[in-house]
Structures are given as structure tokens and as C-alpha cells.
Coordinates of C-alpha atoms in Angstrom, one line a residue:
M1 CA 0.0 0.0 0.0
R2 CA 1.1 3.5 -0.7
D3 CA 2.0 5.5 2.4
L4 CA 0.5 8.9 1.9
L5 CA 2.4 10.3 4.8
T6 CA 5.7 9.9 2.9
N7 CA 4.4 9.7 -0.7
P8 CA 1.4 12.0 -1.0
A9 CA -1.0 12.0 -4.0
W10 CA -0.9 15.4 -5.6
T11 CA 0.1 15.1 -9.2
D12 CA -1.9 14.7 -12.4
D13 CA -0.8 11.0 -12.5
D14 CA -2.6 10.6 -9.2
L15 CA -6.0 11.8 -10.4
G16 CA -8.7 9.4 -9.4
S17 CA -6.5 7.4 -6.9
P18 CA -8.2 6.3 -3.7
L19 CA -7.2 8.2 -0.6
P20 CA -5.9 6.2 1.3
D21 CA -4.6 3.4 -1.0
D22 CA -7.4 1.0 0.0
R23 CA -10.4 -0.6 -1.8
H24 CA -12.8 1.0 0.6
A25 CA -11.2 4.5 0.7
I26 CA -13.8 7.3 1.2
S27 CA -11.8 10.1 -0.5
V28 CA -10.3 10.4 -4.0
C29 CA -7.4 12.4 -5.4
L30 CA -8.4 15.5 -7.2
P31 CA -4.9 17.0 -7.6
T32 CA -5.6 20.2 -9.5
W33 CA -8.1 23.0 -9.5
D34 CA -9.1 22.0 -13.1
A35 CA -9.6 18.4 -12.0
V36 CA -12.1 19.7 -9.3
L37 CA -13.9 21.7 -11.9
G38 CA -14.0 18.7 -14.2
Y39 CA -15.4 16.5 -11.4
E40 CA -18.1 19.0 -10.7
E41 CA -19.0 19.5 -14.4
G42 CA -18.9 15.7 -15.1
R43 CA -16.1 15.8 -17.6
D44 CA -15.3 12.4 -18.9
K45 CA -11.5 12.9 -18.7
V46 CA -12.0 13.2 -14.9
I47 CA -15.0 11.0 -14.1
K48 CA -13.6 8.0 -16.0
R49 CA -10.4 8.0 -13.9
L50 CA -12.2 8.0 -10.5
R51 CA -11.7 4.7 -8.8
C52 CA -13.7 5.8 -5.7
G53 CA -15.2 9.0 -4.2
Y54 CA -16.9 10.2 -1.1
P55 CA -19.6 7.5 -0.6
R56 CA -22.7 9.7 -0.3
F57 CA -21.8 11.7 -3.4
F58 CA -20.2 9.0 -5.5
K59 CA -21.3 5.4 -6.0
H60 CA -18.4 3.1 -5.2
P61 CA -17.7 0.6 -8.0
L62 CA -18.9 -2.2 -5.7
V63 CA -22.1 -0.3 -4.9
E64 CA -22.6 0.3 -8.6
R65 CA -22.3 -3.4 -9.2
L66 CA -24.7 -4.2 -6.4
F67 CA -27.3 -1.8 -7.9
S68 CA -26.8 -3.2 -11.4
T69 CA -27.2 -6.8 -10.1
A70 CA -30.3 -5.9 -8.2
A71 CA -31.7 -4.2 -11.3
D72 CA -31.1 -7.2 -13.5
Q73 CA -33.1 -9.3 -11.1
L74 CA -35.9 -7.0 -10.0
A75 CA -36.4 -4.1 -12.5
V76 CA -38.1 -3.9 -15.8
E77 CA -37.2 -1.6 -18.7
S78 CA -37.1 2.1 -17.8
E79 CA -36.7 1.4 -14.1
R80 CA -33.8 2.0 -11.8
V81 CA -32.9 0.4 -8.5
V82 CA -31.4 2.0 -5.4
V83 CA -30.5 -0.4 -2.6
F84 CA -30.9 0.6 1.0
P85 CA -29.5 -1.2 4.1
H86 CA -32.9 -1.6 5.8
R87 CA -36.6 -1.3 5.2
A88 CA -37.2 1.9 7.2
A89 CA -34.7 3.8 5.1
A90 CA -36.2 2.4 1.9
Q91 CA -39.7 3.4 3.0
R92 CA -38.5 7.0 3.9
A93 CA -36.8 7.2 0.5
L94 CA -40.0 6.0 -1.3
R95 CA -42.0 8.7 0.4
F96 CA -39.4 11.3 -0.5
V97 CA -39.4 10.3 -4.2
E98 CA -43.2 10.1 -4.4
K99 CA -43.6 13.5 -2.8
R100 CA -40.9 15.2 -4.9
T101 CA -41.8 13.6 -8.3
G102 CA -45.3 12.1 -8.0
A103 CA -43.9 8.9 -9.5
A104 CA -45.0 5.5 -8.2
A105 CA -42.2 3.5 -6.6
R106 CA -42.0 0.1 -4.9
I107 CA -39.8 -1.8 -2.4
V108 CA -38.6 -5.3 -2.7
S109 CA -36.5 -7.3 -0.2
Y110 CA -33.0 -8.1 -1.6
D111 CA -30.3 -10.2 0.1
G112 CA -31.1 -8.9 3.6
M113 CA -31.4 -5.3 2.3
Q114 CA -34.2 -3.4 0.6
A115 CA -34.4 -2.4 -3.1
L116 CA -36.2 0.8 -4.0
I117 CA -37.4 0.5 -7.6
V118 CA -38.3 3.8 -9.3
P119 CA -39.0 5.0 -12.8
E120 CA -35.8 6.1 -14.6
A121 CA -36.8 9.8 -14.5
A122 CA -37.0 9.6 -10.6
A123 CA -33.7 8.0 -10.1
V124 CA -31.9 11.4 -9.5
V125 CA -34.3 12.2 -6.7
A126 CA -33.8 8.8 -5.1
M127 CA -30.1 9.4 -5.1
E128 CA -30.6 12.8 -3.6
Y129 CA -32.2 11.0 -0.6
W130 CA -29.2 8.7 -0.5
R131 CA -26.8 11.7 -0.4
Y132 CA -28.7 13.9 1.9
T133 CA -29.6 11.4 4.6
G134 CA -26.5 9.1 4.4
E135 CA -28.7 6.0 4.9
I136 CA -26.5 4.1 2.4
V137 CA -25.1 0.7 1.7
S138 CA -21.3 0.7 2.3
S139 CA -18.8 -0.8 -0.1
R140 CA -18.0 -3.5 2.4
Q141 CA -21.6 -4.5 2.6
A142 CA -21.9 -4.5 -1.1
L143 CA -18.8 -6.7 -1.5
D144 CA -20.1 -9.2 1.0
V145 CA -23.5 -9.4 -0.7
L146 CA -21.9 -9.7 -4.2
D147 CA -19.6 -12.5 -2.9
G148 CA -22.5 -14.3 -1.3
D149 CA -21.1 -13.9 2.2
G150 CA -24.4 -12.6 3.5
V151 CA -25.0 -9.9 6.2
W152 CA -23.0 -10.8 9.3
K153 CA -23.0 -9.5 12.9
Y154 CA -20.3 -7.7 14.9
D155 CA -20.4 -7.0 18.7
V156 CA -20.1 -3.3 19.0
T157 CA -20.1 -3.3 22.8
E158 CA -16.4 -2.3 23.2
L159 CA -16.6 0.2 20.3
R160 CA -19.6 2.0 22.0
E161 CA -17.7 2.0 25.3
R162 CA -14.6 3.4 23.7
I163 CA -16.5 6.2 21.9
A164 CA -18.4 7.0 25.1
G165 CA -15.2 7.2 27.0
F166 CA -13.7 9.8 24.7
G167 CA -16.4 12.2 25.8
S168 CA -17.5 10.9 29.2
Y169 CA -20.9 9.7 27.9
G170 CA -22.6 6.5 29.0
A171 CA -22.0 3.7 26.6
E172 CA -25.8 3.1 26.5
D173 CA -26.2 6.7 25.2
V174 CA -24.0 6.2 22.1
Y175 CA -25.7 5.1 18.9
L176 CA -23.8 4.2 15.8
Y177 CA -25.1 5.1 12.3
E178 CA -24.1 4.3 8.7
S179 CA -22.7 7.8 8.3
G180 CA -22.4 11.1 10.1
M181 CA -25.3 12.5 8.0
S182 CA -27.4 9.4 8.9
G183 CA -27.0 10.3 12.6
V184 CA -27.9 14.0 11.9
Y185 CA -30.9 12.9 9.9
A186 CA -32.0 10.6 12.8
V187 CA -31.8 13.5 15.2
H188 CA -33.8 15.7 12.8
R189 CA -36.5 13.0 12.6
A190 CA -36.6 12.8 16.4
V191 CA -37.0 16.6 17.1
T192 CA -39.4 17.2 14.2
G193 CA -41.5 14.2 15.5
M194 CA -41.5 15.8 19.0
F195 CA -42.4 19.2 17.7
A196 CA -44.3 18.6 14.5
G197 CA -45.0 21.7 12.4
K198 CA -42.2 23.8 13.8
K199 CA -39.1 24.7 11.7
T200 CA -35.6 24.2 12.9
L201 CA -33.0 26.9 13.3
Q202 CA -29.5 26.6 11.9
L203 CA -26.9 28.8 13.6
D204 CA -23.9 29.8 11.5
F205 CA -22.9 28.5 8.1
P206 CA -23.1 24.7 8.2
Y207 CA -21.8 21.7 6.4
V208 CA -23.8 21.6 3.2
D209 CA -26.1 18.6 3.7
V210 CA -26.9 19.5 7.3
L211 CA -28.8 22.4 5.9
K212 CA -30.2 20.3 3.0
I213 CA -31.8 17.9 5.5
Q214 CA -33.5 20.7 7.4
N215 CA -34.7 22.3 4.2
H216 CA -36.0 19.1 2.5
F217 CA -37.6 17.3 5.6
G218 CA -39.9 18.4 8.3
A219 CA -41.3 21.9 8.2
G220 CA -38.2 23.5 6.8
A221 CA -35.5 25.7 8.4
V222 CA -34.4 29.2 9.3
M223 CA -30.7 29.9 8.9
L224 CA -28.7 32.6 10.7
N225 CA -25.4 32.9 8.9
D226 CA -23.7 35.3 11.4
S227 CA -24.4 34.4 15.0
V228 CA -23.5 37.8 16.4
G229 CA -25.1 41.2 16.8
E230 CA -28.8 42.2 16.6
S231 CA -29.8 39.3 14.4
F232 CA -28.4 36.8 16.9
D233 CA -30.2 38.6 19.8
E234 CA -33.4 38.3 17.8
A235 CA -32.7 34.6 17.2
L236 CA -32.2 34.1 21.0
K237 CA -35.5 35.8 21.6
R238 CA -37.3 33.5 19.1
I239 CA -35.7 30.5 20.7
S240 CA -36.7 31.5 24.2
Q241 CA -40.3 31.9 22.9
G242 CA -40.2 28.2 21.8
E243 CA -40.6 28.9 18.1
F244 CA -38.3 26.1 16.8
A245 CA -38.3 22.3 16.9
A246 CA -34.6 22.4 17.6
V247 CA -31.5 24.5 17.2
F248 CA -28.6 23.0 15.1
C249 CA -25.0 24.2 15.1
E250 CA -21.5 23.0 14.6
V251 CA -18.8 24.0 17.0
P252 CA -16.7 25.0 15.4
S253 CA -18.3 25.3 11.9
N254 CA -17.1 24.0 8.6
P255 CA -15.4 25.6 6.7
L256 CA -15.3 29.0 8.5
L257 CA -14.2 27.5 11.9
R258 CA -16.5 29.8 13.9
S259 CA -18.1 29.0 17.2
V260 CA -21.4 30.3 18.4
D261 CA -22.0 31.6 21.9
L262 CA -23.3 28.3 23.3
Q263 CA -23.8 29.7 26.8
K264 CA -26.5 32.1 25.5
V265 CA -28.0 29.6 23.1
H266 CA -28.2 27.0 25.8
Q267 CA -30.0 29.4 28.1
A268 CA -32.4 30.5 25.4
C269 CA -33.1 26.8 24.6
R270 CA -33.9 26.0 28.2
D271 CA -36.2 29.0 28.5
G272 CA -38.1 28.0 25.3
G273 CA -38.1 24.3 25.8
V274 CA -36.1 23.8 22.6
P275 CA -33.5 21.0 22.1
L276 CA -30.0 22.1 21.2
V277 CA -28.2 19.9 18.8
V278 CA -24.4 20.4 18.5
D279 CA -21.9 18.7 16.2
D280 CA -18.3 18.3 17.5
T281 CA -16.7 16.7 14.4
I282 CA -14.5 19.5 13.2
C283 CA -12.1 19.8 16.2
S284 CA -13.0 16.4 17.7
V285 CA -14.3 15.4 21.2
L286 CA -10.7 15.4 22.4
N287 CA -10.4 19.2 22.0
V288 CA -14.0 20.3 22.7
D289 CA -16.7 19.3 25.2
V290 CA -20.0 20.6 23.7
A291 CA -22.1 18.3 26.0
R292 CA -21.8 21.1 28.6
Y293 CA -24.5 22.9 26.7
A294 CA -26.0 20.5 24.2
D295 CA -29.0 18.2 24.6
I296 CA -27.7 15.8 22.0
V297 CA -24.3 15.6 20.2
T298 CA -23.7 14.4 16.6
T299 CA -20.3 13.3 15.3
S300 CA -18.9 12.0 12.0
L301 CA -16.8 9.1 13.1
S302 CA -15.3 8.9 9.6
K303 CA -13.1 11.8 10.4
W304 CA -10.7 12.2 13.4
I305 CA -11.9 9.3 15.4
S306 CA -11.3 6.8 12.6
G307 CA -8.4 8.8 11.2
K308 CA -7.7 6.4 8.3
G309 CA -10.2 7.5 5.7
D310 CA -11.3 3.9 5.0
V311 CA -14.8 3.7 6.7
L312 CA -17.9 5.8 6.7
A313 CA -19.7 6.0 10.1
G314 CA -21.4 8.4 12.5
C315 CA -22.9 8.5 15.9
I316 CA -25.1 10.5 18.2
Q317 CA -24.6 10.9 21.9
L318 CA -27.4 11.6 24.4
V319 CA -26.7 14.0 27.3
K320 CA -28.2 12.6 30.5
S321 CA -28.7 16.0 32.0
S322 CA -30.9 17.1 29.2
P323 CA -34.6 17.6 30.0
F324 CA -35.3 15.8 26.7
Y325 CA -33.2 12.7 27.6
D326 CA -36.1 10.3 28.1
D327 CA -37.8 11.3 24.9
F328 CA -34.6 11.0 22.9
A329 CA -33.7 7.6 24.6
Q330 CA -37.1 6.2 23.6
F331 CA -36.7 7.3 20.0
F332 CA -33.1 6.0 19.5
V333 CA -33.8 2.6 21.2
D334 CA -36.4 2.1 18.5
D335 CA -34.5 3.8 15.6
C336 CA -31.1 2.2 16.3
E337 CA -31.6 -1.4 17.3
D338 CA -29.0 -2.7 19.7
G339 CA -27.2 0.7 19.6
S340 CA -25.8 0.3 16.0
R341 CA -27.0 0.5 12.4
L342 CA -23.4 0.3 11.2
Y343 CA -22.6 -2.7 9.0
A344 CA -20.6 -5.3 10.8
A345 CA -17.5 -5.1 8.6
D346 CA -17.4 -1.3 8.9
A347 CA -17.9 -1.6 12.7
A348 CA -14.9 -3.9 12.9
V349 CA -12.7 -1.5 10.9
L350 CA -13.8 1.5 13.0
D351 CA -13.3 -0.5 16.2
E352 CA -9.6 -1.0 15.3
N353 CA -9.1 2.5 13.8
S354 CA -10.5 4.3 16.9
K355 CA -8.0 2.7 19.2
G356 CA -5.4 5.2 18.0
F357 CA -7.6 8.3 18.2
L358 CA -6.1 9.8 21.4
E359 CA -2.6 9.6 20.2
R360 CA -3.4 11.1 16.8
M361 CA -4.7 14.5 17.9
A362 CA -1.7 16.0 19.7
P363 CA 0.6 16.1 16.7
V364 CA -2.3 17.3 14.5
N365 CA -3.0 20.2 16.9
A366 CA 0.7 21.1 16.9
N367 CA 1.1 20.9 13.2
A368 CA -2.0 23.0 12.5
M369 CA -0.9 25.7 14.9
A370 CA 2.5 25.9 13.2
L371 CA 0.8 26.1 9.8
V372 CA -1.5 28.9 10.9
E373 CA 1.6 30.8 12.1
L374 CA 3.2 30.3 8.6
L375 CA 0.1 31.5 6.9
Q376 CA -0.2 34.6 9.1
A377 CA 3.4 35.6 8.3
H378 CA 3.2 35.1 4.6
P379 CA 2.5 38.3 2.6
G380 CA 0.6 36.3 -0.1
V381 CA -2.1 35.1 2.3
D382 CA -5.3 37.1 2.6
E383 CA -7.7 35.6 5.2
I384 CA -7.3 32.7 7.6
W385 CA -10.1 30.8 9.5
Y386 CA -9.1 28.8 12.5
P387 CA -10.7 28.4 15.9
S388 CA -7.9 30.4 17.7
L389 CA -8.6 33.3 15.3
S390 CA -12.4 33.0 14.5
T391 CA -14.6 33.8 17.6
P392 CA -11.9 32.4 20.0
E393 CA -13.9 33.7 23.0
F394 CA -16.8 31.3 22.2
Y395 CA -14.5 28.4 21.4
A396 CA -13.1 28.9 24.9
Q397 CA -16.5 27.9 26.3
V398 CA -16.1 24.4 25.1
M399 CA -12.3 23.9 24.8
R400 CA -11.2 21.0 27.0
E401 CA -8.4 21.5 29.5
G402 CA -5.3 20.5 27.7
G403 CA -7.1 20.5 24.4
G404 CA -6.1 22.3 21.3
F405 CA -7.7 24.0 18.3
G406 CA -7.9 21.0 15.9
G407 CA -6.5 20.2 12.5
L408 CA -8.8 22.1 10.1
I409 CA -7.8 25.4 8.5
S410 CA -9.3 27.5 5.8
F411 CA -7.5 30.3 4.0
T412 CA -7.5 32.5 0.8
V413 CA -4.7 34.2 -1.1
K414 CA -4.6 37.9 -1.8
N415 CA -4.4 37.4 -5.6
E416 CA -7.6 35.4 -6.2
K417 CA -6.5 34.5 -9.7
R418 CA -3.5 32.7 -8.4
S419 CA -5.5 30.4 -6.1
A420 CA -5.5 27.6 -8.6
K421 CA -1.7 27.8 -9.1
V422 CA -1.1 27.7 -5.3
F423 CA -3.4 24.8 -4.8
D424 CA -1.9 22.8 -7.7
A425 CA 1.6 23.3 -6.3
I426 CA 0.9 22.0 -2.8
E427 CA 2.8 18.8 -2.5
L428 CA 0.3 17.1 -0.1
S429 CA -2.6 14.8 -0.9
K430 CA -5.6 16.5 -2.3
G431 CA -9.2 15.4 -2.2
P432 CA -12.5 15.8 -0.2
S433 CA -13.1 14.8 3.4
L434 CA -10.9 15.5 6.5
G435 CA -9.5 13.9 9.7
T436 CA -7.1 11.5 8.1
D437 CA -3.6 10.7 9.3
F438 CA -2.2 12.3 6.2
S439 CA -2.9 15.9 5.3
L440 CA -5.7 16.5 2.8
V441 CA -6.3 19.7 0.9
C442 CA -9.2 20.8 -1.2
P443 CA -10.9 23.9 -2.7
Y444 CA -13.8 23.4 -0.4
T445 CA -16.4 25.7 -1.8
L446 CA -16.0 24.4 -5.3
L447 CA -16.6 20.8 -4.0
A448 CA -19.4 21.6 -1.6
H449 CA -21.3 24.4 -3.2
Y450 CA -20.5 24.4 -7.0
D451 CA -24.2 24.8 -7.9
E452 CA -24.7 27.7 -5.4
L453 CA -21.4 29.6 -5.5
D454 CA -23.1 33.0 -5.4
W455 CA -25.2 32.1 -2.4
A456 CA -22.1 30.7 -0.6
A457 CA -20.1 33.8 -1.4
G458 CA -22.9 35.9 0.1
C459 CA -22.5 33.9 3.3
G460 CA -18.8 34.6 3.3
V461 CA -17.7 31.3 1.9
V462 CA -15.9 32.4 -1.3
S463 CA -15.2 30.2 -4.3
H464 CA -11.4 30.4 -4.0
L465 CA -11.3 29.3 -0.3
I466 CA -8.7 26.5 0.3
R467 CA -9.3 24.1 3.2
V468 CA -6.6 22.1 4.8
S469 CA -7.0 19.0 7.0
V470 CA -3.6 18.8 8.7
G471 CA -2.1 15.4 9.2
Q472 CA 0.7 13.8 11.1
E473 CA 3.5 14.3 8.6
P474 CA 6.7 15.8 10.1
Q475 CA 6.0 19.4 10.7
D476 CA 8.8 20.7 8.4
V477 CA 7.3 18.6 5.6
I478 CA 3.9 20.3 5.9
L479 CA 5.3 23.8 6.3
S480 CA 7.8 23.5 3.4
A481 CA 5.0 22.3 1.1
F482 CA 2.9 25.4 1.8
Q483 CA 5.9 27.7 1.8
R484 CA 6.9 26.6 -1.7
A485 CA 3.3 26.8 -3.0
L486 CA 2.6 30.2 -1.4
D487 CA 5.8 31.7 -2.8
L488 CA 4.2 31.5 -6.2
V489 CA 2.0 34.5 -5.1

């Protein structure tokens, strides 16, 4: 296997290579600005070279084979098949497709999973559900089914205990999901079921599909892009009056690394009887303790806790002190049988990967701080987003004793037209996702918001923003890679 810590994937020859060098990698090398544009625009010269991709956005070749095999057995002409891991997900997808398109669809059991069969014209909408909700079949599950190995079991007891221990939760309050978005979607279903008819409130600019879920399901969402000033005070008032089904936020946020004033939000939520949902993925539970204020915590385990980039997984953690604890516990016992919806083979990989989590974060924190200092000192850099720079007073509310500021950094260069040249020259692995042992760089806005660049720019997320997930390479390797690239501007 290629060691991306010593041999990063950043050249044209690496286009389409899995990151890491593994059949089940969840990232893919997009080494140049033009390759990213080609990916977003569906150019054959890029798409045909992709050997994998982020699983919610890109059908893994094994998943593609599974869909095709199921279609051969179950579909008739002009029908498409999307396979889901369990019946509840397929039923929700069916309702989503029928509501959005008016087309008739049906569900058929298939090798321990569920096949949603839709008219060809509705297949795009079915895949939107797959992407937004993260209720997906993993490449490992697809492989096992294709090989006839069936759907097997894995005891997640130790894994749940380990994850609970990272954040001082009870193991019985940790629920494992197929992806981070699947966990977020489950929370959204819980709160909108408890407070039917009410919209949710999103504080600060969120990860793209967190907002998509709130917009496409339930009663819709209100988004407050800047959680400061008069607009924030007005939002607090509306929360305290009980207007919303829940308040969602990421601390810190992605990609602007801002933190909201959780102390004030928490109090407003208590006054209004509104659940507060906080995601701690970006800096990791080792650096932040958002359970001080949250009623429920969401985490993408695919990122820092796994650290390897070879498994998709998520979890939610219930907070025992929350006044909503009993309601949430009842929902998740039913929604997540035996505490896990994660496929057995994925749970086994995550179990092993997570054992190294605590040791990984210290060098990541140190490397990221050193890179921030380099960026601050470089005359070609325009703006930098990092928790120590972006609303640090609110980050301090949740920062753990002995914790750091995490490994995610966003920045722009002063000469916007040179952004592509700088990105292309960075001699570190380049592709979507974050939290891997190896550094991972991408033009984030182009990847996440290509179809809504003007809207994103209006929210302060400009199209030439470059995001860096700092890894564990020797610090001088990381710094010299950026120094050489930035010297081009």
C-alpha cells in the first residue's frame, strides 16, 4: 500500500486514486483546480479516472455493481434500483421520491437489504435522498453481498464503550449510524417528531447537507449565517419563545471554523423548551466538550476518530442532564436497534481504527498551529479561518483543559486569480473529506457548493477558499509544502 504520509498523492498522475490506497477509501485524489472543476462538471476525462469517491456523493464501483445486479433481477425496462440497508430507510426514500416527483415506486427485499425501484426519471431524486440522509449501503456490505457472504454480525459493545469514554458519555447513550449524516438525519427526525409543524434553526454557516436535511424534511429551516449582533439577539428571543423544533449548530463550523455563543444559546433553549443539537466533528471530542450545553451531540466518526479515511460512520450521543433525555432515549432505542446501524465489517474496521484516536490528535493540533503561524506571516495570504482566530472567546467555552484547536484550517490568497496555481503546487494529498492521518487539501467551496457559489459567497464562503485538514507528517514537511506553493503568489 502507498504510504500517503511519505508519498502524497498530488500530481496529475494521481487523479482518481483512492485516498488512502485502499479498496474502501472514502476520499479520492483531485490533484488540481481544473480536476475539481472537471469533477463538478462531469467531464469524462476526470470522471472515467475516478476509482472511488466520497460515498454519499459517488457510487463506489462495488455499490454500482450491487445496484446493477439488483436491477437485473428486480427491475423492468425504464426502471432503476437504489439499494438501502434496511426497510425503514427504503420506506422513507420511497415517500421522498413520491412527494418530490409524483412517480410511483415500490420496495422489494433483496439479500437482507431493501431495493427501492423507481422510474428512470425519478432515479436522480432517489439518489438525492441517498446523499442527503446518508442511509447508504457501504462498499464492504456491497462486497459481502456480491460475494455471497451474507450480512453478518459484529459485537459493538467495546466500540460503543470506547467512543463513550472519549467524551464521558454513558455507553448506552452512544448510537452508531451508517454515516455522520445518517445520525444527523435521525436527530432531525426525532426533534421534528416531537415538535411537529415547527421549523428548525441553523446557527452559522453549516456543512452543506446538514442544511439540506433541514430544508427538505420536516417543516423547513431558518438559517442565521452570522451568530452575532442584533440578528443573533433576535434569534435568541425567538428560541426563548419556543418557536423552533430544535437549534442545530457545529462548534466550530465548517469551513469557517467559527463558534457560536453556546452559553447564551443553551439558556435560550432552556427558556423556550427547545432541544440544542451540536456537532463536534471539526475539532473532535478530544479538543471540545460541547455536551456542557447540548441536549444531543452528533459526530462524524469517519473523520478524526477513525483517522484512516477507509470507513464511513457516524454517531449520536445523548446527554443525560438534558430535559429531553427520556424522549430521545425512547426514540433511539427504537430507531437504532442494539445501539448500532453500522454494517458489521465497517464496525470492525472502525473499532480497530478508533484505538489510536487519542494519540493522533496531539501532533495534529501542533502541526496545525504551526501552519497557521506560517500563513499569518506570509504576505501572499489574505484571510485565515481557525478556531484560535475565529470567535476564540466562544470556542473557549467548550475547549477542554489540555485541548487544542484542531487540525482544520481554511484560507485564501490575496491574488484570487493565483488560487489555482497555489493549490496545484501544494505537495500534499488533495481530495475531499478531513480527519485523516495524512494531510488532505481541497478547494472546499467548489466541491461543496459548486451549484450555489453566489449564495455561498454571500455567506462569506468564497469560491477560492482552500481548506486544509492537517495530518501527522513531520511538521517541516507540511510547512515547506505550503511555503513553496505560497511563494508563487
